[in-house]
Amino acid sequence: MYELVIIGGGPGGITAAIYAARKKMNFALIAKDLGGRTGLVPEIQNYPGFQTISGLELTDRFKHQLDELKVVPKFEEVLKVEKAKDGFVVKTDKNSYEAMTVLVASGARHGKLNVPGEEKLNNKGVTYCATCDAPLFADKDVAIVGSGGPGLNAALMLMRIAKKIYLVERGPELRGDKMLCEKIVCEPKVTILTNTRVKEILGEKFVSGIVVTKDGTPEEIPVQGIFIEISYTPNSEFVAHLVKLNKRYEIIIDDNCKTSVDGLYAVGDVTNVPQKQIVVAAGDGAKVIWAIFDYLHRQK
Amino acid sequence: MAAKSKVVIYTTPTCPYCNMAKHYFKDNKVEYEEKNVAADRALAEEMIHKSGQMGVPVMDIDGKIIVGFDQAEIKKALNLK
């Protein structure tokens, strides 16, 4: 039986693994991949120690640190966490693990607009990964939906590639980091559409346009690409039957990252912590190991 | 034999899934040809024509087109255990 099973290979899970390894805990790190959504960020400029670093490079550095500590992640998908007599059973697509404590750091996945045309034109102009697909839209007109951090990062990347960019925000103003907003509002190829919602994505084989409503008035905008960068869905399904979630399906945690269940902890984007930031997830990943270490000590 | 398969991967330099796919090929000692669609529009058109879509990575394994880092499909196409 492990003392701890960490679920998730993003900054929260990796930081927890680093701290657990240094405390010589008997633990396993289970992840679908390493880096999580961090790997998708084109430029990170708010992680201390790096003026600018790509998500890909930061992820590589995370991996090297794990390698040095001889942490070998199990690349499996967690299907369910069950309560057991002396702790928990973590069931994956390949195995089953017993653990005294579990840390859920499974992050979140991209949100969908749920409008007509979105499914049909997925990867045919509709994309959820600007970092991956932006170069395919060279000299094309594109729309970005959402003006939080991911939307603004997509805009910054596409400013160097696309011909014209519509930044669509349903609220009255841009939401993300003010420094990023300032760079974007000054760029002549970017048109900012606030109070605007996407109602439909148009196109036969590939995207040819979007229908938006601005202040309730419908309008058709011809674009060849649409980058959907809206709110995320937490990956909390496999513990939803166990722990208390809020209405956004985020796991509710206390100041020590403890959930409503003894021995079960959570950090990062899967939780109700409102700051969905790499550095916040990493910080909580460190903090939680102390809490888990104390909890295990009290059980002995 | 896996090593004899003709493998082409269409990538962009910033795409983490492309990187994961390339790591996967390296780990399994699979030789591959990389085509960077960000640098060459003709290659991007070739990828879109082959796969009928615009997402990366795209893999062409002996004529079988796989979109995204779909490990199970790649394994099958390469006859890996």
Tab-separated table of C-alpha atoms in Angstrom:
chain	number	residue	atom	x	y	z
A	1	MET	CA	0.000	0.000	0.000
A	2	TYR	CA	1.292	3.432	-0.947
A	3	GLU	CA	1.344	6.238	1.571
A	4	LEU	CA	0.202	8.541	-1.215
A	5	VAL	CA	-1.061	8.335	-4.790
A	6	ILE	CA	-0.807	11.596	-6.742
A	7	ILE	CA	-3.206	11.842	-9.678
A	8	GLY	CA	-2.157	14.297	-12.377
A	9	GLY	CA	1.082	15.386	-14.030
A	10	GLY	CA	0.604	19.146	-14.251
A	11	PRO	CA	2.466	21.681	-12.095
A	12	GLY	CA	0.480	20.786	-8.939
A	13	GLY	CA	1.053	17.033	-9.185
A	14	ILE	CA	4.676	17.391	-10.230
A	15	THR	CA	5.523	19.796	-7.411
A	16	ALA	CA	3.829	17.445	-4.945
A	17	ALA	CA	5.868	14.559	-6.370
A	18	ILE	CA	9.101	16.552	-5.956
A	19	TYR	CA	8.300	17.309	-2.322
A	20	ALA	CA	7.111	13.753	-1.622
A	21	ALA	CA	10.292	12.326	-3.198
A	22	ARG	CA	12.459	14.611	-1.070
A	23	LYS	CA	10.583	13.476	2.038
A	24	LYS	CA	11.239	9.893	0.879
A	25	MET	CA	7.555	9.049	0.992
A	26	ASN	CA	6.293	5.818	-0.511
A	27	PHE	CA	4.160	7.248	-3.322
A	28	ALA	CA	3.076	6.832	-6.931
A	29	LEU	CA	2.466	9.526	-9.544
A	30	ILE	CA	-0.257	8.575	-12.013
A	31	ALA	CA	-0.781	10.821	-15.020
A	32	LYS	CA	-2.089	10.711	-18.569
A	33	ASP	CA	0.853	12.878	-19.601
A	34	LEU	CA	3.324	15.250	-17.991
A	35	GLY	CA	2.808	18.985	-18.090
A	36	GLY	CA	-0.947	19.020	-18.472
A	37	ARG	CA	-2.299	22.259	-19.880
A	38	THR	CA	0.964	24.020	-18.966
A	39	GLY	CA	2.434	22.438	-22.086
A	40	LEU	CA	-0.107	24.290	-24.207
A	41	VAL	CA	0.849	27.795	-23.097
A	42	PRO	CA	2.936	29.478	-25.818
A	43	GLU	CA	4.690	31.960	-23.523
A	44	ILE	CA	4.730	32.013	-19.734
A	45	GLN	CA	5.879	35.338	-18.311
A	46	ASN	CA	4.705	35.095	-14.720
A	47	TYR	CA	6.549	32.049	-13.407
A	48	PRO	CA	9.352	33.272	-11.117
A	49	GLY	CA	12.858	32.628	-12.368
A	50	PHE	CA	11.962	32.854	-16.048
A	51	GLN	CA	11.299	36.164	-17.813
A	52	THR	CA	9.726	34.164	-20.646
A	53	ILE	CA	9.514	30.418	-21.024
A	54	SER	CA	7.310	28.297	-23.256
A	55	GLY	CA	4.984	25.788	-21.644
A	56	LEU	CA	6.790	23.083	-23.566
A	57	GLU	CA	10.177	24.034	-22.110
A	58	LEU	CA	8.846	24.415	-18.577
A	59	THR	CA	7.287	20.954	-18.919
A	60	ASP	CA	10.639	19.553	-20.064
A	61	ARG	CA	12.284	21.077	-17.006
A	62	PHE	CA	9.612	19.499	-14.781
A	63	LYS	CA	10.356	16.127	-16.389
A	64	HIS	CA	14.095	16.444	-15.852
A	65	GLN	CA	13.571	17.284	-12.204
A	66	LEU	CA	11.432	14.170	-11.769
A	67	ASP	CA	14.073	12.090	-13.591
A	68	GLU	CA	16.773	13.348	-11.248
A	69	LEU	CA	14.665	12.386	-8.245
A	70	LYS	CA	14.047	8.973	-9.862
A	71	VAL	CA	10.290	9.490	-9.909
A	72	VAL	CA	8.873	7.286	-12.661
A	73	PRO	CA	5.293	8.314	-13.488
A	74	LYS	CA	2.726	5.667	-14.310
A	75	PHE	CA	1.092	6.786	-17.556
A	76	GLU	CA	-2.415	5.577	-16.889
A	77	GLU	CA	-5.879	7.070	-16.818
A	78	VAL	CA	-7.655	7.122	-13.465
A	79	LEU	CA	-11.230	5.909	-13.777
A	80	LYS	CA	-12.372	5.943	-10.173
A	81	VAL	CA	-11.211	6.534	-6.611
A	82	GLU	CA	-13.041	4.453	-4.013
A	83	LYS	CA	-12.952	4.678	-0.239
A	84	ALA	CA	-11.506	1.547	1.366
A	85	LYS	CA	-11.071	0.396	4.953
A	86	ASP	CA	-7.582	1.815	5.477
A	87	GLY	CA	-7.587	4.479	2.824
A	88	PHE	CA	-8.446	4.429	-0.868
A	89	VAL	CA	-8.362	2.294	-3.984
A	90	VAL	CA	-7.370	4.108	-7.166
A	91	LYS	CA	-8.615	2.289	-10.250
A	92	THR	CA	-6.992	3.087	-13.588
A	93	ASP	CA	-7.451	1.790	-17.124
A	94	LYS	CA	-4.597	-0.667	-16.414
A	95	ASN	CA	-4.270	-1.276	-12.681
A	96	SER	CA	-5.631	-0.800	-9.224
A	97	TYR	CA	-3.611	0.841	-6.434
A	98	GLU	CA	-4.155	0.991	-2.697
A	99	ALA	CA	-3.164	4.180	-0.942
A	100	MET	CA	-3.490	5.669	2.525
A	101	THR	CA	-3.966	9.141	1.014
A	102	VAL	CA	-4.781	10.477	-2.442
A	103	LEU	CA	-3.933	13.838	-3.971
A	104	VAL	CA	-6.133	14.857	-6.913
A	105	ALA	CA	-4.239	17.221	-9.218
A	106	SER	CA	-5.995	16.237	-12.422
A	107	GLY	CA	-6.518	19.774	-13.733
A	108	ALA	CA	-9.169	20.790	-16.201
A	109	ARG	CA	-9.915	20.390	-19.876
A	110	HIS	CA	-11.001	22.929	-22.461
A	111	GLY	CA	-14.565	24.121	-22.509
A	112	LYS	CA	-16.877	23.964	-25.511
A	113	LEU	CA	-19.208	26.580	-26.911
A	114	ASN	CA	-21.943	24.004	-27.591
A	115	VAL	CA	-23.152	25.840	-30.679
A	116	PRO	CA	-24.177	24.449	-34.098
A	117	GLY	CA	-21.199	23.669	-36.326
A	118	GLU	CA	-18.701	23.204	-33.484
A	119	GLU	CA	-18.592	19.388	-33.543
A	120	LYS	CA	-18.834	19.065	-37.320
A	121	LEU	CA	-15.992	21.506	-37.952
A	122	ASN	CA	-13.720	20.356	-35.101
A	123	ASN	CA	-10.145	20.407	-36.445
A	124	LYS	CA	-11.539	21.856	-39.666
A	125	GLY	CA	-11.001	25.390	-38.562
A	126	VAL	CA	-12.348	24.894	-35.037
A	127	THR	CA	-9.454	24.390	-32.630
A	128	TYR	CA	-8.922	24.271	-28.892
A	129	CYS	CA	-5.120	24.392	-29.039
A	130	ALA	CA	-3.715	27.668	-30.377
A	131	THR	CA	-0.201	26.569	-29.455
A	132	CYS	CA	-0.556	23.522	-31.685
A	133	ASP	CA	-2.545	24.794	-34.620
A	134	ALA	CA	-1.993	28.567	-34.918
A	135	PRO	CA	0.723	28.235	-37.605
A	136	LEU	CA	-1.826	26.632	-39.929
A	137	PHE	CA	-3.753	29.912	-40.038
A	138	ALA	CA	-1.021	32.042	-41.618
A	139	ASP	CA	-2.554	35.057	-43.404
A	140	LYS	CA	-6.060	33.879	-42.591
A	141	ASP	CA	-8.825	35.683	-40.714
A	142	VAL	CA	-9.599	34.078	-37.373
A	143	ALA	CA	-11.755	34.532	-34.289
A	144	ILE	CA	-10.677	33.848	-30.720
A	145	VAL	CA	-13.446	33.212	-28.226
A	146	GLY	CA	-12.635	34.152	-24.635
A	147	SER	CA	-10.369	36.883	-23.289
A	148	GLY	CA	-8.975	35.274	-20.132
A	149	GLY	CA	-5.313	34.210	-20.030
A	150	PRO	CA	-5.631	31.457	-22.669
A	151	GLY	CA	-7.543	33.707	-25.100
A	152	LEU	CA	-5.063	36.549	-24.728
A	153	ASN	CA	-2.116	34.187	-25.187
A	154	ALA	CA	-3.754	32.837	-28.339
A	155	ALA	CA	-4.192	36.428	-29.573
A	156	LEU	CA	-0.528	37.227	-28.941
A	157	MET	CA	0.532	34.153	-30.871
A	158	LEU	CA	-1.873	34.750	-33.755
A	159	MET	CA	-0.871	38.428	-34.048
A	160	ARG	CA	2.359	37.193	-35.595
A	161	ILE	CA	0.622	34.740	-37.928
A	162	ALA	CA	-2.962	35.575	-38.912
A	163	LYS	CA	-4.195	38.413	-41.137
A	164	LYS	CA	-7.095	39.618	-39.033
A	165	ILE	CA	-8.195	38.599	-35.544
A	166	TYR	CA	-11.565	39.028	-33.874
A	167	LEU	CA	-11.324	38.654	-30.111
A	168	VAL	CA	-14.781	37.721	-28.872
A	169	GLU	CA	-15.683	38.306	-25.224
A	170	ARG	CA	-19.174	37.880	-23.871
A	171	GLY	CA	-18.548	40.272	-20.965
A	172	PRO	CA	-18.205	44.072	-21.139
A	173	GLU	CA	-14.372	44.095	-21.124
A	174	LEU	CA	-11.275	41.906	-21.628
A	175	ARG	CA	-10.716	39.663	-18.638
A	176	GLY	CA	-7.049	38.636	-18.592
A	177	ASP	CA	-3.769	40.077	-17.410
A	178	LYS	CA	-3.731	43.872	-17.983
A	179	MET	CA	-0.197	43.786	-19.440
A	180	LEU	CA	-1.334	41.335	-22.111
A	181	CYS	CA	-4.524	43.348	-22.770
A	182	GLU	CA	-2.464	46.490	-23.428
A	183	LYS	CA	-0.370	44.699	-26.058
A	184	ILE	CA	-3.482	43.414	-27.785
A	185	VAL	CA	-5.630	46.566	-27.855
A	186	CYS	CA	-2.786	48.443	-29.597
A	187	GLU	CA	-2.519	45.894	-32.400
A	188	PRO	CA	-4.341	47.155	-35.526
A	189	LYS	CA	-5.116	43.669	-36.863
A	190	VAL	CA	-7.115	42.812	-33.716
A	191	THR	CA	-10.787	43.758	-33.482
A	192	ILE	CA	-12.180	43.402	-29.966
A	193	LEU	CA	-15.834	42.428	-29.737
A	194	THR	CA	-17.147	42.717	-26.181
A	195	ASN	CA	-20.698	41.881	-25.078
A	196	THR	CA	-20.596	39.405	-27.944
A	197	ARG	CA	-21.591	35.753	-28.074
A	198	VAL	CA	-20.908	33.158	-30.778
A	199	LYS	CA	-24.176	31.559	-31.860
A	200	GLU	CA	-23.060	29.351	-34.752
A	201	ILE	CA	-19.986	28.241	-36.651
A	202	LEU	CA	-20.481	28.203	-40.399
A	203	GLY	CA	-18.819	26.065	-43.065
A	204	GLU	CA	-19.167	22.935	-45.156
A	205	LYS	CA	-15.771	21.170	-45.280
A	206	PHE	CA	-13.931	23.875	-43.360
A	207	VAL	CA	-14.910	26.898	-41.281
A	208	SER	CA	-16.084	29.834	-43.398
A	209	GLY	CA	-17.499	32.136	-40.754
A	210	ILE	CA	-19.232	32.641	-37.439
A	211	VAL	CA	-22.542	34.108	-36.426
A	212	VAL	CA	-22.309	36.340	-33.369
A	213	THR	CA	-24.756	38.476	-31.483
A	214	LYS	CA	-23.420	41.767	-30.228
A	215	ASP	CA	-25.696	43.365	-27.660
A	216	GLY	CA	-28.366	41.030	-28.990
A	217	THR	CA	-27.981	41.939	-32.703
A	218	PRO	CA	-26.903	39.048	-34.958
A	219	GLU	CA	-23.984	39.488	-37.352
A	220	GLU	CA	-22.055	37.146	-39.651
A	221	ILE	CA	-18.258	37.431	-39.669
A	222	PRO	CA	-16.233	35.593	-42.313
A	223	VAL	CA	-13.289	33.727	-40.701
A	224	GLN	CA	-11.359	30.581	-41.601
A	225	GLY	CA	-10.466	29.660	-38.064
A	226	ILE	CA	-12.017	29.833	-34.609
A	227	PHE	CA	-9.915	29.333	-31.483
A	228	ILE	CA	-12.073	28.406	-28.520
A	229	GLU	CA	-10.390	29.516	-25.301
A	230	ILE	CA	-13.280	29.680	-22.858
A	231	SER	CA	-13.779	28.418	-19.328
A	232	TYR	CA	-12.514	24.985	-18.466
A	233	THR	CA	-14.199	21.886	-17.146
A	234	PRO	CA	-12.480	20.383	-14.081
A	235	ASN	CA	-11.417	16.739	-14.386
A	236	SER	CA	-13.226	15.734	-11.199
A	237	GLU	CA	-15.539	12.978	-12.494
A	238	PHE	CA	-13.595	10.104	-10.932
A	239	VAL	CA	-14.075	11.495	-7.391
A	240	ALA	CA	-17.467	13.183	-7.909
A	241	HIS	CA	-19.232	10.434	-5.900
A	242	LEU	CA	-16.845	10.914	-2.952
A	243	VAL	CA	-16.101	14.578	-2.354
A	244	LYS	CA	-18.028	17.826	-2.178
A	245	LEU	CA	-17.955	19.776	-5.438
A	246	ASN	CA	-19.209	23.286	-6.133
A	247	LYS	CA	-21.687	24.043	-8.918
A	248	ARG	CA	-18.818	24.294	-11.434
A	249	TYR	CA	-17.820	20.698	-10.498
A	250	GLU	CA	-14.643	21.967	-8.824
A	251	ILE	CA	-13.457	20.105	-5.731
A	252	ILE	CA	-13.943	22.233	-2.623
A	253	ILE	CA	-10.776	22.387	-0.531
A	254	ASP	CA	-9.752	24.089	2.704
A	255	ASP	CA	-6.605	26.119	3.465
A	256	ASN	CA	-4.565	22.916	3.641
A	257	CYS	CA	-5.908	21.622	0.310
A	258	LYS	CA	-7.992	18.996	2.120
A	259	THR	CA	-11.302	17.931	0.579
A	260	SER	CA	-14.482	16.955	2.417
A	261	VAL	CA	-13.034	13.444	2.881
A	262	ASP	CA	-10.233	12.646	5.359
A	263	GLY	CA	-7.078	11.561	3.563
A	264	LEU	CA	-8.210	12.970	0.216
A	265	TYR	CA	-6.571	16.193	-0.960
A	266	ALA	CA	-6.721	18.288	-4.127
A	267	VAL	CA	-4.710	21.106	-5.732
A	268	GLY	CA	-4.659	23.164	-8.908
A	269	ASP	CA	-7.277	23.773	-11.601
A	270	VAL	CA	-9.510	20.902	-10.454
A	271	THR	CA	-10.237	22.774	-7.202
A	272	ASN	CA	-12.340	25.784	-6.249
A	273	VAL	CA	-9.223	27.949	-5.891
A	274	PRO	CA	-10.136	30.779	-8.279
A	275	GLN	CA	-6.601	31.589	-9.465
A	276	LYS	CA	-6.033	29.076	-12.272
A	277	GLN	CA	-2.318	29.738	-12.481
A	278	ILE	CA	0.719	27.494	-12.918
A	279	VAL	CA	2.501	29.080	-9.984
A	280	VAL	CA	-0.558	28.733	-7.720
A	281	ALA	CA	-0.941	25.040	-8.579
A	282	ALA	CA	2.779	24.521	-7.963
A	283	GLY	CA	2.591	26.380	-4.634
A	284	ASP	CA	-0.370	24.330	-3.463
A	285	GLY	CA	1.430	21.190	-4.671
A	286	ALA	CA	4.201	21.986	-2.191
A	287	LYS	CA	1.891	23.045	0.619
A	288	VAL	CA	-0.284	19.948	0.434
A	289	ILE	CA	2.611	17.560	1.026
A	290	TRP	CA	3.079	19.044	4.495
A	291	ALA	CA	-0.596	18.507	5.227
A	292	ILE	CA	-0.450	14.907	3.948
A	293	PHE	CA	2.772	14.216	5.820
A	294	ASP	CA	1.164	15.453	9.070
A	295	TYR	CA	-1.994	13.441	8.406
A	296	LEU	CA	-0.009	10.231	7.836
A	297	HIS	CA	2.010	10.919	10.984
A	298	ARG	CA	-1.211	11.251	13.010
A	299	GLN	CA	-2.465	7.905	11.682
A	300	LYS	CA	0.575	6.014	12.977
B	1	MET	CA	8.297	-5.061	-38.536
B	2	ALA	CA	7.824	-1.779	-36.741
B	3	ALA	CA	11.218	-0.346	-37.646
B	4	LYS	CA	10.548	-0.757	-41.371
B	5	SER	CA	7.291	1.180	-41.424
B	6	LYS	CA	7.355	4.427	-43.364
B	7	VAL	CA	6.395	7.054	-40.842
B	8	VAL	CA	5.808	10.730	-41.570
B	9	ILE	CA	4.735	13.141	-38.846
B	10	TYR	CA	3.367	16.613	-39.610
B	11	THR	CA	4.138	19.006	-36.772
B	12	THR	CA	4.362	22.573	-35.569
B	13	PRO	CA	7.338	23.461	-33.364
B	14	THR	CA	5.227	24.622	-30.416
B	15	CYS	CA	2.793	21.703	-30.324
B	16	PRO	CA	3.225	19.579	-27.171
B	17	TYR	CA	1.310	16.618	-28.618
B	18	CYS	CA	3.688	16.573	-31.607
B	19	ASN	CA	6.557	16.428	-29.156
B	20	MET	CA	4.935	13.572	-27.237
B	21	ALA	CA	4.435	11.653	-30.485
B	22	LYS	CA	8.072	12.137	-31.482
B	23	HIS	CA	9.214	11.001	-28.020
B	24	TYR	CA	6.997	7.951	-28.420
B	25	PHE	CA	8.619	7.098	-31.756
B	26	LYS	CA	12.098	7.559	-30.272
B	27	ASP	CA	11.278	5.415	-27.232
B	28	ASN	CA	10.044	2.665	-29.541
B	29	LYS	CA	12.996	3.051	-31.928
B	30	VAL	CA	10.731	3.989	-34.823
B	31	GLU	CA	12.388	6.028	-37.568
B	32	TYR	CA	10.285	8.920	-38.812
B	33	GLU	CA	10.361	11.847	-41.173
B	34	GLU	CA	9.195	15.134	-39.678
B	35	LYS	CA	7.419	17.732	-41.789
B	36	ASN	CA	7.114	21.139	-40.109
B	37	VAL	CA	3.891	22.638	-41.441
B	38	ALA	CA	4.563	25.977	-39.726
B	39	ALA	CA	7.611	26.576	-41.877
B	40	ASP	CA	6.267	25.461	-45.253
B	41	ARG	CA	2.793	26.217	-46.514
B	42	ALA	CA	3.019	23.501	-49.203
B	43	LEU	CA	3.544	20.922	-46.438
B	44	ALA	CA	0.553	22.337	-44.551
B	45	GLU	CA	-1.573	21.938	-47.682
B	46	GLU	CA	-0.254	18.368	-48.110
B	47	MET	CA	-1.275	17.562	-44.523
B	48	ILE	CA	-4.737	19.117	-44.901
B	49	HIS	CA	-5.238	17.258	-48.196
B	50	LYS	CA	-4.186	13.917	-46.667
B	51	SER	CA	-6.135	14.216	-43.417
B	52	GLY	CA	-9.031	16.453	-44.444
B	53	GLN	CA	-8.471	18.596	-41.375
B	54	MET	CA	-6.188	21.248	-39.880
B	55	GLY	CA	-5.050	19.938	-36.479
B	56	VAL	CA	-1.550	18.717	-35.654
B	57	PRO	CA	0.022	16.268	-35.204
B	58	VAL	CA	-0.918	14.146	-38.178
B	59	MET	CA	0.871	10.868	-38.732
B	60	ASP	CA	1.076	8.928	-41.970
B	61	ILE	CA	2.114	5.376	-41.085
B	62	ASP	CA	2.369	3.283	-44.252
B	63	GLY	CA	-0.537	5.254	-45.694
B	64	LYS	CA	-2.704	5.097	-42.572
B	65	ILE	CA	-3.559	8.616	-41.431
B	66	ILE	CA	-3.772	9.231	-37.690
B	67	VAL	CA	-4.860	12.609	-36.337
B	68	GLY	CA	-3.643	13.585	-32.867
B	69	PHE	CA	-1.351	11.697	-30.508
B	70	ASP	CA	-3.554	8.624	-30.378
B	71	GLN	CA	-1.191	6.123	-28.792
B	72	ALA	CA	-3.495	3.120	-29.277
B	73	GLU	CA	-3.922	3.811	-33.000
B	74	ILE	CA	-0.201	4.440	-33.488
B	75	LYS	CA	0.633	1.193	-31.702
B	76	LYS	CA	-1.764	-0.686	-33.941
B	77	ALA	CA	-0.453	0.897	-37.135
B	78	LEU	CA	3.131	0.038	-36.168
B	79	ASN	CA	2.285	-3.443	-34.869
B	80	LEU	CA	3.910	-2.591	-31.554
B	81	LYS	CA	3.269	-4.804	-28.564
